[in-house]
Tab-separated table of C-alpha atoms and ligand atoms in Angstrom:
chain	number	residue	atom	x	y	z
G	1	UNK	CA	-19.474	-1.494	16.614
G	2	UNK	CA	-15.789	-2.049	15.766
G	3	UNK	CA	-13.734	1.070	15.110
G	4	UNK	CA	-10.717	1.589	12.884
G	5	UNK	CA	-8.278	4.451	12.552
G	6	UNK	CA	-7.658	4.988	8.864
G	7	UNK	CA	-5.535	7.827	7.497
G	8	UNK	CA	-5.733	9.538	10.859
G	9	UNK	CA	-9.515	9.398	11.196
G	10	UNK	CA	-11.435	7.052	13.429
G	11	UNK	CA	-14.358	5.248	11.803
G	12	UNK	CA	-16.973	2.977	13.270
G	13	UNK	CA	-17.720	0.223	10.808
G	14	UNK	CA	-20.712	-2.002	10.435
G	15	UNK	CA	-19.305	-5.295	9.160
G	16	UNK	CA	-18.928	-8.902	10.249
G	17	UNK	CA	-15.769	-9.586	12.294
G	18	UNK	CA	-14.378	-11.868	9.587
G	19	UNK	CA	-14.755	-9.283	6.813
G	20	UNK	CA	-11.401	-8.722	5.113
G	21	UNK	CA	-9.963	-5.273	5.789
G	22	UNK	CA	-9.764	-4.745	2.020
G	23	UNK	CA	-13.549	-4.804	1.734
G	24	UNK	CA	-14.051	-2.643	4.805
G	25	UNK	CA	-11.784	-0.024	3.257
G	26	UNK	CA	-13.356	-0.178	-0.176
G	27	UNK	CA	-17.018	-0.769	0.580
G	28	UNK	CA	-17.570	0.773	3.999
G	29	UNK	CA	-15.152	3.681	3.816
G	30	UNK	CA	-15.109	4.280	0.048
G	31	UNK	CA	-11.311	4.116	-0.114
G	32	UNK	CA	-11.109	2.435	-3.493
G	33	UNK	CA	-7.443	3.178	-4.154
G	34	UNK	CA	-6.639	-0.145	-2.498
G	35	UNK	CA	-7.212	-2.858	-5.091
G	36	UNK	CA	-8.381	-6.449	-5.166
G	37	UNK	CA	-6.182	-8.683	-7.265
G	38	UNK	CA	-5.961	-12.284	-6.104
G	39	UNK	CA	-7.508	-12.481	-2.639
G	40	UNK	CA	-4.872	-15.035	-1.572
G	41	UNK	CA	-1.939	-12.845	-0.454
G	42	UNK	CA	-0.076	-13.453	-3.704
G	43	UNK	CA	-0.191	-10.183	-5.663
G	44	UNK	CA	0.048	-7.285	-3.214
G	45	UNK	CA	-2.507	-5.089	-5.005
G	46	UNK	CA	-4.316	-4.735	-1.670
G	47	UNK	CA	-1.262	-3.541	0.289
G	48	UNK	CA	-1.853	-0.954	2.997
G	49	UNK	CA	0.311	-0.017	5.954
G	50	UNK	CA	-0.614	-0.969	9.488
G	51	UNK	CA	1.504	0.935	11.975
G	52	UNK	CA	3.856	1.555	9.062
G	53	UNK	CA	4.246	-2.059	8.012
G	54	UNK	CA	3.083	-3.111	4.557
G	55	UNK	CA	0.288	-5.665	4.919
G	56	UNK	CA	-1.973	-7.471	2.471
G	57	UNK	CA	-5.407	-6.269	3.428
G	58	UNK	CA	-7.201	-9.162	1.704
G	59	UNK	CA	-5.752	-11.435	4.392
G	60	UNK	CA	-6.531	-9.338	7.454
G	61	UNK	CA	-9.942	-9.629	9.019
G	62	UNK	CA	-11.661	-6.800	10.807
G	63	UNK	CA	-11.340	-8.706	14.075
G	64	UNK	CA	-7.532	-8.892	13.623
G	65	UNK	CA	-7.115	-5.122	13.923
G	66	UNK	CA	-6.148	-4.098	17.431
G	67	UNK	CA	-7.301	-0.951	19.162
G	68	UNK	CA	-4.972	1.930	18.386
G	69	UNK	CA	-3.442	0.471	15.249
G	70	UNK	CA	-3.040	3.064	12.504
G	71	UNK	CA	-4.035	2.008	9.025
G	72	UNK	CA	-2.703	4.032	6.107
G	73	UNK	CA	-4.005	3.617	2.570
G	74	UNK	CA	-2.790	5.202	-0.646
G	75	UNK	CA	-5.271	8.028	-0.053
G	76	UNK	CA	-3.522	8.878	3.201
G	77	UNK	CA	0.119	8.577	2.165
G	78	UNK	CA	0.280	12.330	1.566
G	79	UNK	CA	-2.367	15.016	1.140
G	80	UNK	CA	-1.061	16.171	-2.234
G	81	UNK	CA	1.076	13.421	-3.807
G	82	UNK	CA	4.117	15.011	-2.217
G	83	UNK	CA	5.583	11.811	-0.771
G	84	UNK	CA	8.966	11.192	-2.451
G	85	UNK	CA	7.726	7.868	-3.802
G	86	UNK	CA	4.750	9.600	-5.412
G	87	UNK	CA	6.946	12.377	-6.804
G	88	UNK	CA	9.385	9.862	-8.266
G	89	UNK	CA	6.531	7.776	-9.691
G	90	UNK	CA	5.164	10.841	-11.480
G	91	UNK	CA	8.597	11.964	-12.678
G	92	UNK	CA	9.519	8.561	-14.111
G	93	UNK	CA	6.021	7.649	-15.296
G	94	UNK	CA	6.272	4.348	-13.436
G	95	UNK	CA	2.732	2.954	-13.876
G	96	UNK	CA	1.437	1.311	-17.011
G	97	UNK	CA	-2.195	0.234	-16.445
G	98	UNK	CA	-1.826	1.354	-12.821
G	99	UNK	CA	-3.809	-1.428	-11.194
G	100	UNK	CA	-0.990	-2.738	-9.019
G	101	UNK	CA	0.532	0.628	-8.286
G	102	UNK	CA	-1.237	1.609	-5.058
G	103	UNK	CA	0.111	-1.543	-3.499
G	104	UNK	CA	3.547	-1.029	-5.016
G	105	UNK	CA	3.681	2.521	-3.658
G	106	UNK	CA	2.600	1.515	-0.152
G	107	UNK	CA	5.234	-1.230	-0.069
G	108	UNK	CA	7.909	1.060	-1.538
G	109	UNK	CA	7.142	3.839	0.946
G	110	UNK	CA	7.599	1.417	3.839
G	111	UNK	CA	10.895	0.191	2.385
G	112	UNK	CA	12.209	3.724	1.938
G	113	UNK	CA	11.335	4.633	5.507
G	114	UNK	CA	13.262	1.636	6.853
G	115	UNK	CA	16.110	1.722	4.308
G	116	UNK	CA	16.660	5.292	3.077
G	117	UNK	CA	19.186	4.265	0.387
G	118	UNK	CA	18.074	0.829	-0.752
G	119	UNK	CA	20.271	-1.304	-3.032
G	120	UNK	CA	18.909	-3.441	-5.852
G	121	UNK	CA	19.103	-6.374	-3.466
G	122	UNK	CA	17.148	-4.521	-0.754
G	123	UNK	CA	14.474	-3.700	-3.319
G	124	UNK	CA	14.338	-7.264	-4.622
G	125	UNK	CA	14.108	-8.636	-1.092
G	126	UNK	CA	11.295	-6.409	0.109
G	127	UNK	CA	9.182	-5.726	-2.982
G	128	UNK	CA	7.158	-8.877	-3.582
G	129	UNK	CA	4.189	-7.180	-5.253
G	130	UNK	CA	3.318	-8.479	-8.708
G	131	UNK	CA	2.838	-6.306	-11.789
G	132	UNK	CA	1.209	-7.854	-14.820
G	133	UNK	CA	2.476	-4.991	-16.966
G	134	UNK	CA	6.055	-5.741	-15.976
G	135	UNK	CA	6.968	-2.295	-14.647
G	136	UNK	CA	9.570	-3.756	-12.312
G	137	UNK	CA	12.520	-1.868	-13.796
G	138	UNK	CA	10.703	1.445	-13.474
G	139	UNK	CA	9.607	0.586	-9.936
G	140	UNK	CA	13.233	-0.043	-9.006
G	141	UNK	CA	14.303	3.216	-10.669
G	142	UNK	CA	11.440	5.024	-8.944
G	143	UNK	CA	12.499	3.831	-5.513
G	144	UNK	CA	16.062	4.977	-6.171
G	145	UNK	CA	14.854	8.352	-7.415
G	146	UNK	CA	12.632	8.698	-4.349
G	147	UNK	CA	15.668	7.992	-2.219
G	148	UNK	CA	17.429	10.960	-3.871
G	149	UNK	CA	14.365	13.155	-3.343
G	150	UNK	CA	14.004	12.226	0.342
X	201	FES	S1	-5.550	-9.065	-3.400
X	201	FES	FE1	-4.437	-9.218	-1.581
X	201	FES	S2	-2.519	-10.034	-2.167
X	201	FES	FE2	-3.685	-10.042	-4.024
X	202	FES	S1	1.021	-1.313	-13.929
X	202	FES	FE1	-0.388	-2.751	-14.742
X	202	FES	S2	-0.361	-4.378	-13.281
X	202	FES	FE2	1.252	-3.097	-12.680
């Protein structure tokens, strides 16, 4: 049975090799913070980190995950919402409906790790997640606030 390391815990999963990681996370492991939006790599609602890199889990099949790769979902970003991105999101009330926000946060956390003081241009270049509620200005402000908090 294939095994995955998710949020620091190893899980054996019973799924077909071509099952998208998104559905393994949601349906096999019950990690429903990662959302389904488009299923075609366009929206980013399904973003998780694989070895720290933001990836669209609707486009990754179970068989694509290599032994030893560490998958992090929104549930594993911090134990208590203490990640600077989460703190800034709470402080600035970034989400509106919230549906896209797990993906936004996972992408933003990866950006902040690589670029501790991102400019508007850095944020524009790396944040390709869509938000139907149009929270882009607050997302940008949230990333900058998280940079101050880091
Ligand atoms: S659901 Fe994966 S990118 Fe939209
Ligand atoms: S907060 Fe509603 S889709 Fe982004």
